[in-house]
Short mmCIF file of C-alpha atoms in Angstrom, two decimals:
data_model
loop_
_atom_site.label_atom_id
_atom_site.label_comp_id
_atom_site.label_asym_id
_atom_site.label_seq_id
_atom_site.Cartn_x
_atom_site.Cartn_y
_atom_site.Cartn_z
CA MET A 21 168.04 78.27 180.24
CA ASP A 22 168.00 74.60 179.68
CA THR A 23 171.12 73.39 181.01
CA LYS A 24 170.74 69.83 178.91
CA LYS A 25 170.12 71.86 175.69
CA PHE A 26 173.40 74.03 176.27
CA ILE A 27 175.54 70.71 176.82
CA ASP A 28 173.95 69.41 173.72
CA GLY A 29 174.90 72.22 171.51
CA GLN A 30 170.96 73.44 171.02
CA SER A 31 170.90 76.69 173.52
CA LYS A 32 169.90 79.86 171.68
CA LYS A 33 170.01 81.57 174.92
CA ALA A 34 172.76 81.02 176.89
CA TYR A 35 173.67 84.52 177.39
CA GLU A 36 170.63 84.87 179.81
CA PHE A 37 172.34 82.29 182.16
CA PHE A 38 176.22 82.71 181.30
CA GLY A 39 178.28 85.70 182.08
CA ASN A 40 177.16 88.18 185.10
CA HIS A 41 173.76 89.14 186.05
CA PRO A 42 172.25 91.12 188.82
CA LYS A 43 170.98 89.21 191.78
CA ASP A 44 170.18 90.21 195.21
CA GLY A 45 171.59 93.60 195.04
CA GLY A 46 174.83 92.29 193.45
CA TYR A 47 175.80 89.83 190.68
CA ILE A 48 175.91 86.30 189.70
CA PHE A 49 178.70 85.03 187.74
CA ARG A 50 178.39 81.82 185.63
CA VAL A 51 181.04 80.04 183.37
CA PHE A 52 181.13 76.67 181.56
CA ALA A 53 184.48 75.09 182.08
CA PRO A 54 183.89 71.37 182.49
CA ASN A 55 187.15 70.04 182.50
CA ALA A 56 188.94 72.82 184.70
CA TYR A 57 189.62 71.69 188.37
CA LYS A 58 188.88 74.98 190.16
CA VAL A 59 187.79 78.26 189.02
CA GLU A 60 188.15 81.54 190.90
CA LEU A 61 186.97 84.62 190.05
CA ILE A 62 189.36 88.00 190.49
CA GLY A 63 188.30 91.23 190.37
CA ASP A 64 187.61 95.07 191.36
CA PHE A 65 185.25 93.69 193.75
CA ASN A 66 187.50 91.35 195.66
CA ASP A 67 191.02 93.31 195.30
CA TRP A 68 191.95 90.45 192.81
CA GLN A 69 192.12 87.99 195.18
CA GLY A 70 190.89 84.66 194.19
CA GLN A 71 187.41 83.93 195.20
CA GLY A 72 186.20 80.33 194.44
CA LEU A 73 183.21 79.64 192.29
CA ARG A 74 181.36 76.27 192.84
CA LYS A 75 181.45 73.35 190.67
CA TYR A 76 178.14 71.72 189.18
CA ARG A 77 178.29 67.86 187.32
CA THR A 78 177.12 69.96 184.27
CA GLY A 79 180.53 71.82 184.41
CA VAL A 80 178.80 75.11 185.40
CA PHE A 81 180.91 77.01 187.93
CA SER A 82 178.88 80.01 189.55
CA ALA A 83 179.22 82.35 192.38
CA ASN A 84 177.28 85.49 193.96
CA ILE A 85 179.48 88.24 194.57
CA LYS A 86 177.14 90.83 196.91
CA ASN A 87 179.44 93.88 196.67
CA ALA A 88 180.00 93.56 192.70
CA LYS A 89 178.59 96.63 190.91
CA LYS A 90 178.69 97.95 187.72
CA GLY A 91 181.54 98.91 185.77
CA ASP A 92 183.79 96.66 187.79
CA ARG A 93 186.56 94.64 185.94
CA TYR A 94 187.28 90.90 186.16
CA GLN A 95 188.80 87.50 185.13
CA TYR A 96 188.16 84.03 185.41
CA LYS A 97 191.14 82.05 187.10
CA LEU A 98 191.07 78.63 186.13
CA THR A 99 193.25 75.63 187.40
CA THR A 100 193.20 72.74 184.88
CA ARG A 101 193.28 69.19 185.61
CA GLU A 102 197.18 69.40 184.86
CA GLY A 103 197.88 72.11 187.56
CA GLU A 104 198.38 74.68 185.23
CA ILE A 105 196.78 78.26 186.27
CA ILE A 106 195.14 80.57 183.38
CA LYS A 107 193.55 83.66 183.05
CA LYS A 108 190.49 84.20 181.09
CA LEU A 109 188.05 86.65 179.83
CA ASP A 110 184.31 85.99 180.35
CA PRO A 111 183.04 84.32 177.28
CA TYR A 112 179.30 85.87 177.37
CA ALA A 113 180.16 89.22 179.05
CA ARG A 114 178.59 91.99 177.44
CA GLU A 115 180.99 94.46 177.98
CA MET A 116 185.08 94.48 177.96
CA SER A 117 188.05 96.31 178.40
CA VAL A 118 190.21 94.82 175.48
CA LYS A 119 193.37 96.98 176.70
CA GLU A 120 193.52 95.46 180.12
CA ASN A 121 192.28 91.94 178.99
CA CYS A 122 189.35 92.34 181.61
CA SER A 123 185.37 91.73 181.47
CA LEU A 124 183.15 94.37 183.05
CA VAL A 125 180.24 93.72 185.07
CA GLY A 126 176.83 94.83 183.69
CA ASP A 127 174.58 95.56 180.99
CA ASP A 128 172.18 97.97 179.80
CA ASP A 129 168.39 97.11 179.27
CA TYR A 130 166.61 99.51 176.41
CA ASP A 131 162.94 99.33 175.39
CA PHE A 132 162.47 99.83 171.87
CA LYS A 133 159.42 102.08 170.71
CA ASN A 134 159.79 101.08 166.97
CA LYS A 135 159.07 98.05 165.38
CA LYS A 136 161.67 96.47 162.45
CA VAL A 137 161.10 97.82 159.04
CA ASN A 138 159.23 95.26 157.30
CA LYS A 139 160.67 95.38 153.93
CA LYS A 140 163.24 93.77 151.76
CA PRO A 141 166.44 96.02 151.82
CA LYS A 142 167.13 97.25 148.07
CA ASN A 143 169.45 99.90 148.63
CA ILE A 144 172.10 98.76 151.49
CA TYR A 145 174.55 101.70 152.82
CA GLN A 146 177.65 99.42 154.11
CA VAL A 147 179.40 101.70 156.95
CA HIS A 148 182.59 101.25 159.50
CA LEU A 149 181.69 102.86 162.48
CA GLY A 150 185.02 103.51 163.55
CA SER A 151 186.23 105.53 160.67
CA LEU A 152 182.57 108.21 161.03
CA LEU A 153 183.50 108.59 165.02
CA LYS A 154 186.59 109.80 164.09
CA ASP A 155 184.65 112.82 162.61
CA GLU A 156 184.06 115.23 165.82
CA THR A 157 180.93 116.54 163.80
CA PHE A 158 179.44 112.72 163.44
CA SER A 159 176.14 111.97 164.94
CA PHE A 160 173.82 108.66 164.50
CA ASP A 161 170.93 111.43 163.83
CA LYS A 162 173.18 113.08 161.01
CA LEU A 163 173.82 109.30 159.54
CA ILE A 164 170.19 108.71 159.16
CA ASP A 165 169.47 112.21 157.79
CA HIS A 166 172.14 111.07 155.28
CA CYS A 167 170.68 108.02 154.25
CA VAL A 168 166.98 109.25 153.93
CA ALA A 169 168.70 112.15 151.62
CA ASN A 170 170.20 109.52 149.71
CA ASN A 171 167.34 106.88 149.47
CA PHE A 172 168.99 104.41 151.09
CA ASP A 173 166.63 102.22 152.94
CA CYS A 174 168.82 99.66 154.96
CA ILE A 175 172.69 100.29 157.01
CA SER A 176 175.35 97.61 157.14
CA PHE A 177 177.58 97.54 159.88
CA LEU A 178 180.90 96.21 159.45
CA PRO A 179 181.21 93.80 162.94
CA VAL A 180 180.41 96.18 165.94
CA THR A 181 181.46 93.46 168.59
CA GLU A 182 184.30 93.26 170.54
CA TYR A 183 187.79 93.39 168.94
CA GLU A 184 191.48 93.95 169.64
CA ASN A 185 193.44 94.75 166.12
CA TYR A 186 192.08 97.99 164.71
CA LYS A 187 193.71 96.73 161.35
CA SER A 188 191.34 93.94 161.17
CA TYR A 189 188.24 95.76 160.82
CA GLY A 190 186.43 94.32 163.44
CA TYR A 191 186.69 90.95 162.41
CA LYS A 192 188.47 88.20 164.36
CA SER A 193 186.56 88.97 167.64
CA THR A 194 187.46 88.87 171.20
CA GLY A 195 183.94 89.05 172.46
CA LEU A 196 181.05 88.28 170.46
CA PHE A 197 178.58 89.33 172.94
CA ALA A 198 180.15 92.63 173.72
CA PHE A 199 179.81 95.75 171.82
CA ALA A 200 182.92 97.47 170.75
CA GLY A 201 183.79 99.70 173.52
CA ARG A 202 185.84 101.99 171.39
CA TYR A 203 182.60 102.39 169.58
CA GLY A 204 181.00 104.40 172.62
CA SER A 205 177.90 103.19 174.38
CA LYS A 206 175.71 100.25 173.26
CA ILE A 207 172.79 102.38 174.51
CA ASP A 208 173.75 105.00 172.05
CA PHE A 209 173.82 102.22 169.32
CA LYS A 210 170.62 101.01 170.74
CA GLU A 211 168.83 104.32 170.03
CA PHE A 212 170.16 105.00 166.83
CA ILE A 213 168.45 101.71 165.66
CA ASP A 214 165.47 102.53 167.30
CA LYS A 215 165.50 106.05 165.20
CA ALA A 216 166.36 104.48 161.95
CA HIS A 217 163.26 102.20 162.44
CA ALA A 218 161.18 105.42 162.99
CA ASN A 219 162.98 106.47 159.79
CA ASN A 220 161.90 103.27 158.01
CA ILE A 221 165.61 102.35 157.72
CA GLY A 222 166.47 98.95 158.48
CA VAL A 223 169.82 98.06 160.03
CA ILE A 224 171.90 94.57 159.71
CA VAL A 225 175.06 93.73 161.23
CA GLU A 226 177.92 91.72 160.08
CA LEU A 227 178.89 88.70 162.18
CA ASP A 228 182.08 86.81 162.00
CA ILE A 229 181.23 83.54 163.70
CA TYR A 230 183.50 81.29 162.00
CA GLU A 231 186.89 82.37 163.79
CA PHE A 232 187.82 84.24 167.02
CA ASP A 233 191.04 86.19 168.19
CA GLU A 234 193.98 84.09 169.19
CA ASN A 235 194.22 86.22 172.30
CA PRO A 236 195.42 83.77 175.00
CA TYR A 237 192.63 85.41 177.62
CA PHE A 238 190.03 84.59 174.93
CA LEU A 239 188.22 80.85 174.12
CA ASP A 240 191.75 79.11 173.39
CA ASN A 241 192.59 76.39 175.70
CA PHE A 242 189.77 77.93 177.63
CA ASP A 243 189.28 75.23 180.26
CA GLY A 244 192.59 73.33 179.42
CA THR A 245 191.06 71.87 176.40
CA ASN A 246 190.12 72.62 172.98
CA LEU A 247 186.50 73.20 174.43
CA TYR A 248 185.76 75.55 171.52
CA THR A 249 188.15 74.36 168.56
CA TYR A 250 189.56 72.02 166.62
CA ASP A 251 191.93 69.53 168.05
CA PHE A 252 193.98 69.34 165.04
CA SER A 253 196.42 72.30 164.48
CA ASP A 254 196.19 72.13 160.57
CA ILE A 255 192.68 73.28 160.75
CA LYS A 256 192.32 74.87 164.23
CA TYR A 257 194.36 78.13 162.98
CA ASN A 258 193.26 79.89 159.78
CA PHE A 259 195.03 81.54 157.25
CA TYR A 260 195.18 84.98 159.18
CA GLY A 261 196.46 83.47 162.27
CA GLY A 262 192.84 83.51 163.81
CA LEU A 263 191.32 80.48 165.68
CA ASN A 264 188.49 78.40 164.04
CA PHE A 265 185.28 77.51 166.00
CA ASP A 266 184.69 73.78 165.43
CA PRO A 267 181.14 73.11 164.88
CA ASN A 268 181.01 69.61 166.20
CA LYS A 269 182.03 71.08 169.47
CA ASN A 270 178.49 71.62 171.81
CA ALA A 271 179.94 74.37 173.81
CA SER A 272 180.65 76.39 170.23
CA ARG A 273 177.25 75.21 169.03
CA SER A 274 175.31 76.97 171.83
CA TYR A 275 177.59 79.91 171.85
CA ILE A 276 177.36 80.74 168.10
CA LEU A 277 173.45 80.02 168.25
CA SER A 278 173.18 82.22 171.25
CA VAL A 279 175.48 85.25 169.97
CA VAL A 280 172.76 85.21 166.73
CA ASN A 281 169.90 85.20 168.50
CA TYR A 282 171.38 87.97 171.23
CA TRP A 283 172.23 90.69 168.61
CA LEU A 284 168.66 90.32 167.08
CA THR A 285 166.93 90.29 170.12
CA GLU A 286 169.14 92.62 172.09
CA PHE A 287 169.66 95.01 169.06
CA ASN A 288 166.18 94.82 167.20
CA LEU A 289 168.02 94.34 163.98
CA ASP A 290 166.58 93.82 160.96
CA GLY A 291 169.36 91.39 159.37
CA ILE A 292 172.26 89.82 160.35
CA ALA A 293 175.01 89.54 157.56
CA LEU A 294 177.37 86.62 157.65
CA ALA A 295 180.56 87.68 157.08
CA ASN A 296 183.22 85.96 154.78
CA ILE A 297 180.86 82.64 154.47
CA GLU A 298 183.38 81.06 152.47
CA ASN A 299 185.31 80.55 155.62
CA ALA A 300 182.70 78.04 157.09
CA ILE A 301 181.25 76.28 153.83
CA TYR A 302 184.67 75.21 152.57
CA TRP A 303 187.65 73.91 154.86
CA GLN A 304 190.03 76.97 155.66
CA GLY A 305 187.97 78.61 153.19
CA GLN A 306 189.51 77.00 150.40
CA GLU A 307 187.46 75.25 147.87
CA ASP A 308 189.92 72.82 146.62
CA ARG A 309 189.89 71.55 150.14
CA GLY A 310 186.33 70.58 149.78
CA ILE A 311 183.02 71.46 151.77
CA ASN A 312 182.79 71.57 155.39
CA GLN A 313 179.37 69.85 155.73
CA ASN A 314 179.44 70.22 159.13
CA TRP A 315 179.59 73.93 158.97
CA VAL A 316 176.85 73.85 156.26
CA GLU A 317 174.22 72.21 158.33
CA PHE A 318 174.96 74.13 161.01
CA LEU A 319 174.52 77.15 159.07
CA GLU A 320 171.23 76.09 158.14
CA GLU A 321 170.25 76.24 162.12
CA ILE A 322 171.67 79.63 162.11
CA ILE A 323 169.74 80.71 159.34
CA SER A 324 166.76 79.21 161.02
CA ILE A 325 167.13 81.56 164.14
CA ILE A 326 167.52 84.75 162.04
CA HIS A 327 164.09 83.80 160.32
CA ASN A 328 162.52 83.10 163.47
CA ASN A 329 163.29 86.59 164.48
CA LYS A 330 162.07 87.87 161.94
CA ALA A 331 164.97 89.06 160.18
CA TYR A 332 167.13 88.56 156.88
CA ALA A 333 170.05 86.10 156.54
CA ILE A 334 172.53 87.73 154.22
CA ALA A 335 175.84 85.81 153.40
CA ILE A 336 179.01 87.85 151.97
CA PHE A 337 180.99 85.68 150.05
CA ASN A 338 184.13 86.50 148.56
CA GLY A 339 183.70 84.84 145.00
CA THR A 340 181.10 83.99 142.70
CA TYR A 341 178.24 82.19 144.92
CA ASN A 342 176.62 79.34 143.04
CA LEU A 343 175.24 77.26 146.07
CA ASP A 344 171.89 76.56 147.61
CA LEU A 345 171.68 77.56 151.12
CA SER A 346 168.82 79.09 152.43
CA PHE A 347 170.32 82.80 152.77
CA ASP A 348 167.72 85.45 151.75
CA TYR A 349 170.34 87.18 149.95
CA VAL A 350 174.15 86.70 149.00
CA TYR A 351 176.56 89.63 148.39
CA ASP A 352 179.38 88.12 146.34
CA LEU A 353 182.06 89.54 144.17
CA SER A 354 179.76 89.11 140.45
CA PHE A 355 180.00 92.85 140.30
CA ARG A 356 183.56 93.32 140.91
CA ASN A 357 184.11 91.86 137.68
CA ILE A 358 182.77 94.92 136.04
CA LEU A 359 184.84 97.20 138.24
CA ARG A 360 188.03 95.33 136.81
CA ILE A 361 186.72 95.98 133.42
CA MET A 362 186.06 99.83 133.95
CA GLN A 363 189.75 99.93 134.95
CA LYS A 364 190.78 98.57 131.35
CA SER A 365 191.28 100.97 128.33
CA PRO A 366 187.87 101.49 126.65
CA PHE A 367 189.44 99.56 123.24
CA GLU A 368 189.61 96.25 125.50
CA ARG A 369 186.29 96.33 127.12
CA ASP A 370 184.19 94.65 124.59
CA ASN A 371 186.33 91.78 124.94
CA TYR A 372 184.42 91.14 127.94
CA LYS A 373 180.68 91.55 126.08
CA ARG A 374 179.63 87.65 127.05
CA ASP A 375 180.28 88.46 130.75
CA ILE A 376 178.36 91.89 130.83
CA GLN A 377 175.39 90.16 128.97
CA ASN A 378 175.36 87.37 130.92
CA LEU A 379 175.08 89.32 134.25
CA ILE A 380 172.18 91.73 132.54
CA ILE A 381 170.36 88.75 132.02
CA ALA A 382 170.78 86.93 135.18
CA ASP A 383 168.25 86.15 138.06
CA ASN A 384 169.98 88.26 140.22
CA SER A 385 166.87 88.85 142.61
CA LYS A 386 168.38 86.95 145.68
CA LYS A 387 171.74 88.74 145.52
CA VAL A 388 173.13 91.92 146.69
CA LEU A 389 175.56 93.46 143.89
CA GLY A 390 177.66 96.43 144.12
CA PHE A 391 180.88 97.73 146.11
CA SER A 392 181.84 96.97 149.83
CA TYR A 393 184.58 98.49 151.91
CA VAL A 394 187.31 96.42 150.10
CA ASP A 395 186.40 98.19 146.62
CA ALA A 396 187.09 101.72 148.86
CA PHE A 397 190.96 100.60 149.36
CA LEU A 398 192.03 97.81 147.00
CA ASP A 399 194.55 98.49 144.33
CA GLU A 400 195.17 101.68 146.84
CA ALA A 401 192.27 103.60 145.17
CA SER A 402 188.53 104.34 145.93
CA LEU A 403 186.18 103.59 143.64
CA ALA A 404 186.20 106.55 141.63
CA MET A 405 189.75 106.56 141.40
CA LYS A 406 189.78 103.17 139.95
CA MET A 407 188.39 104.31 136.79
CA HIS A 408 190.67 104.53 133.72
CA GLY A 409 191.81 107.38 132.17
CA GLU A 410 190.71 111.12 132.97
CA ASP A 411 187.01 111.08 132.78
CA LYS A 412 186.68 109.01 136.19
CA ILE A 413 183.48 110.90 137.26
CA GLY A 414 181.60 110.14 133.97
CA GLN A 415 182.54 106.67 134.22
CA LEU A 416 181.82 106.21 137.30
CA LYS A 417 178.14 107.67 136.66
CA THR A 418 177.71 105.14 133.93
CA LEU A 419 178.83 102.47 136.22
CA ILE A 420 176.59 103.37 139.00
CA THR A 421 173.55 103.36 136.54
CA PHE A 422 174.36 100.19 135.12
CA LEU A 423 174.32 98.93 138.90
CA TYR A 424 170.95 100.49 139.70
CA SER A 425 169.37 98.95 136.59
CA LEU A 426 169.98 95.29 137.28
CA ASN A 427 167.74 92.92 139.04
CA SER A 428 169.13 92.76 142.35
CA SER A 429 169.26 94.31 145.96
CA LYS A 430 172.35 97.02 145.90
CA MET A 431 175.31 97.79 148.44
CA ILE A 432 178.03 100.60 148.20
CA PHE A 433 180.20 101.57 150.70
CA MET A 434 180.16 104.87 152.41
CA GLY A 435 181.61 107.44 150.39
CA ASP A 436 180.73 105.85 146.88
CA GLU A 437 177.75 108.05 146.86
CA LEU A 438 179.98 111.00 146.91
CA ALA A 439 182.37 109.82 144.16
CA SER A 440 185.25 110.13 147.07
CA PHE A 441 188.67 110.23 145.36
CA LYS A 442 190.12 109.24 148.78
CA THR A 443 191.50 105.92 149.61
CA PHE A 444 189.89 104.46 152.71
CA SER A 445 191.52 103.37 155.68
CA VAL A 446 190.39 103.02 159.43
CA PHE A 447 192.60 105.49 160.64
CA ASP A 448 191.35 108.14 158.95
CA LYS A 449 188.29 109.78 159.34
CA THR A 450 185.28 109.32 156.88
CA SER A 451 182.60 112.36 156.59
CA PHE A 452 179.31 113.20 154.89
CA LYS A 453 180.32 116.90 154.35
CA THR A 454 182.21 117.94 151.17
CA LYS A 455 182.76 121.18 149.45
CA ILE A 456 184.53 119.88 146.42
CA ASP A 457 181.84 120.65 143.54
CA LYS A 458 182.29 117.64 141.61
CA ASN A 459 181.61 115.29 144.67
CA LEU A 460 178.51 117.29 145.36
CA THR A 461 177.45 117.31 141.70
CA PHE A 462 178.00 113.54 141.47
CA ASN A 463 175.73 112.83 144.75
CA ASP A 464 172.94 114.92 143.04
CA PHE A 465 173.09 112.51 140.14
CA TYR A 466 173.22 109.74 142.68
CA LYS A 467 170.11 110.66 144.59
CA ASP A 468 168.02 111.30 141.51
CA LEU A 469 169.65 107.82 140.27
CA THR A 470 168.68 106.15 143.27
CA SER A 471 165.02 108.17 143.68
CA LEU A 472 164.23 106.79 140.05
CA TYR A 473 165.25 103.23 141.05
CA LYS A 474 163.08 103.35 144.13
CA LYS A 475 160.01 105.02 142.40
CA GLU A 476 159.76 102.74 138.73
CA LYS A 477 159.02 99.03 140.06
CA ALA A 478 160.28 97.94 136.58
CA LEU A 479 164.19 98.71 138.03
CA SER A 480 163.13 97.60 141.86
CA SER A 481 161.04 94.74 141.81
CA ASN A 482 162.42 91.43 142.10
CA GLU A 483 159.31 90.12 140.00
CA SER A 484 160.41 92.51 136.92
CA THR A 485 161.87 90.89 133.95
CA THR A 486 164.71 91.88 131.95
CA LYS A 487 165.16 91.39 127.92
CA LEU A 488 168.48 91.83 126.33
CA LEU A 489 168.17 93.67 123.04
CA ASP A 490 170.91 93.59 119.98
CA ILE A 491 171.74 96.86 118.83
CA GLY A 492 175.50 96.21 117.67
CA GLY A 493 177.86 98.68 118.42
CA TYR A 494 181.32 98.38 120.52
CA SER A 495 180.81 98.18 124.44
CA ILE A 496 177.04 99.38 124.10
CA TYR A 497 174.18 97.39 125.70
CA ALA A 498 170.51 98.18 125.45
CA TYR A 499 168.22 96.10 127.62
CA ILE A 500 164.20 96.60 128.82
CA ARG A 501 163.27 96.28 132.34
CA THR A 502 159.57 95.21 132.73
CA TYR A 503 156.86 95.22 135.59
CA LYS A 504 153.32 94.31 134.38
CA ASP A 505 152.58 96.99 132.08
CA LYS A 506 155.56 99.06 133.06
CA LYS A 507 158.73 99.06 130.70
CA VAL A 508 162.17 101.09 131.11
CA LEU A 509 165.00 101.14 128.28
CA ILE A 510 168.52 101.52 129.67
CA ILE A 511 171.35 101.94 127.32
CA ILE A 512 174.66 101.54 128.65
CA ASN A 513 178.09 103.11 126.84
CA LEU A 514 181.39 101.59 128.37
CA THR A 515 183.22 102.81 125.57
CA ASP A 516 184.62 106.45 124.39
CA LEU A 517 182.60 106.42 121.29
CA GLU A 518 179.29 108.22 120.49
CA TYR A 519 176.31 106.36 119.30
CA LYS A 520 173.09 107.31 117.53
CA ILE A 521 170.64 104.49 117.61
CA PRO A 522 167.35 104.74 115.88
CA SER A 523 164.63 104.50 118.48
CA PRO A 524 161.98 101.52 117.83
CA TYR A 525 159.72 103.14 120.52
CA LYS A 526 158.21 106.39 121.71
CA LEU A 527 160.36 107.25 124.85
CA GLU A 528 160.60 109.54 127.41
CA GLU A 529 163.76 110.45 128.74
CA LEU A 530 164.04 109.72 132.62
CA ILE A 531 167.68 110.25 133.62
CA ASN A 532 170.78 111.13 131.19
CA THR A 533 174.29 111.02 132.92
CA GLU A 534 175.24 113.96 130.46
CA ALA A 535 172.63 116.09 131.87
CA LEU A 536 173.87 119.90 132.76
CA ALA A 537 172.67 119.50 136.15
CA TYR A 538 175.56 116.66 136.64
CA LYS A 539 177.99 118.72 134.81
CA GLY A 540 177.68 116.62 131.47
CA SER A 541 177.56 117.92 128.02
CA GLY A 542 174.04 118.69 127.94
CA ASN A 543 173.50 116.33 125.17
CA VAL A 544 170.21 114.46 126.40
CA ASN A 545 167.19 113.27 124.61
CA GLY A 546 164.10 114.15 126.59
CA ILE A 547 161.01 112.78 124.45
CA LEU A 548 161.57 110.72 121.22
CA ASN A 549 159.14 109.56 118.84
CA LYS A 550 159.82 106.11 117.20
CA ASN A 551 162.55 106.25 114.80
CA ASP A 552 163.81 109.36 116.09
CA PHE A 553 168.05 108.85 117.20
CA ILE A 554 168.96 108.16 120.83
CA LYS A 555 171.88 109.85 121.20
CA ILE A 556 174.64 108.33 123.79
CA ARG A 557 177.80 110.17 124.41
CA PRO A 558 181.17 108.45 125.26
CA PHE A 559 180.82 106.73 128.14
CA GLY A 560 177.16 108.08 128.64
CA SER A 561 174.28 106.02 129.80
CA ALA A 562 170.34 106.84 130.02
CA ILE A 563 167.08 105.03 131.39
CA PHE A 564 163.98 105.98 129.01
CA LYS A 565 160.24 105.12 130.08
CA ILE A 566 159.09 103.40 126.98
CA LYS A 567 155.64 104.91 126.20
CA GLU A 568 154.67 103.11 123.46
CA ASP A 569 155.88 99.44 122.55
CA GLU A 570 155.26 98.81 118.67
CA LEU A 571 157.46 95.47 118.69
#
């Protein structure tokens, strides 16, 4: 590592220098604490008796420990210039014992056999790994098989870095270089990524890089100063009690740049999802407080690192994103508005016609639309439970059909493909298995719909276009998606009325939510000639191939 680059806030590989690394049969330890008077190392290898580190003019402290071995626990014991003694975790440690507030010696190398998936993510499966691991029958192989069967081409994991509070879902980390020990071995995780790539499935990991845990053993007051944080209390802490990284502090910059580069290179990831991006863009995450220009400029550096690793930069934005940063894709809450509409009674839904039409014709080609883990517990109800009235499965099929007919990439949270009626909790297990007939039937529909989505370029290509049709009616929408000479017609009925619409085309029905195979009424259309009536049942939807365009 170029120490000058690190001090200047430009290092992307600080993890290769700091932390603990094998040397001469033992390990060398290095830590950056420029304002500390003295740093000692305490751990299993010296019976927790202080062992002094040599200080260099750069602010780096280091020591060779001959008898340190893999798995040993350790801490840094720092003496500040004021004489205060503080104990700290190693910011660059790749393994930790959270309960003991200790870093661990060692790391595991892995040689990947398969290259990254060289394709844009179109159908993303969001996963909370901890909930899956609570199922004693879970294995990474089963996750891959499930994704293949359900036509997911990418898996996006909620944060898997080390964290203390289980209720935080992995956000607000206590060690951004460490794979969470509660999730098992990082070697197992790397092997899973390798197998996913062998099955042409990409892997994305969320990183929460704007904040860190307030645990006094971590980065706060690290060498007796605000080495990583803001100096002013009104912006040092965020709304949730975490501490904000200050992007003007060079130690923060090199740390964060190295974190991003580490996960991309060491885990061979296809993309990084930067979680809760509004926390960086706006001061304290609040738009009315204005744009944090320092973070915005720093984000462009981070995105550049992601692109240099031939990976995708994805932003997760809790709002409607209308900015112009260099992200490849943005997941925002555009589609949650549609979910809110589905929670209303049918006669109210026509009040939102303009909002729905605007979403249909909008250029969403750089957006990821769909549902996240929040939608699985918001309002204390799963996605399926949120549908208004009694016919929840029927309405969910139409909602999902609407999602997969728009010109965007998609994301759903685990369980949504099964129409789960269980409110998600990090304390409960999640399983791919179900014996409930309505869940299995919905999953059959989901598999057929996503297979169609993958097959029909008019539905899945970013180069396809959308034309909204005026067919009158109440809360019913028709539009054509076109890719080159291929055209499909989509009809979405959000109300409890039945429609018969004269067709201006010769049509072949590709999928209908009312098919008997999906426990519908069986009132489907099949092949239609021009001027035949298209039958659309209450809360029904259908997708047709246009065989002959005479308009």
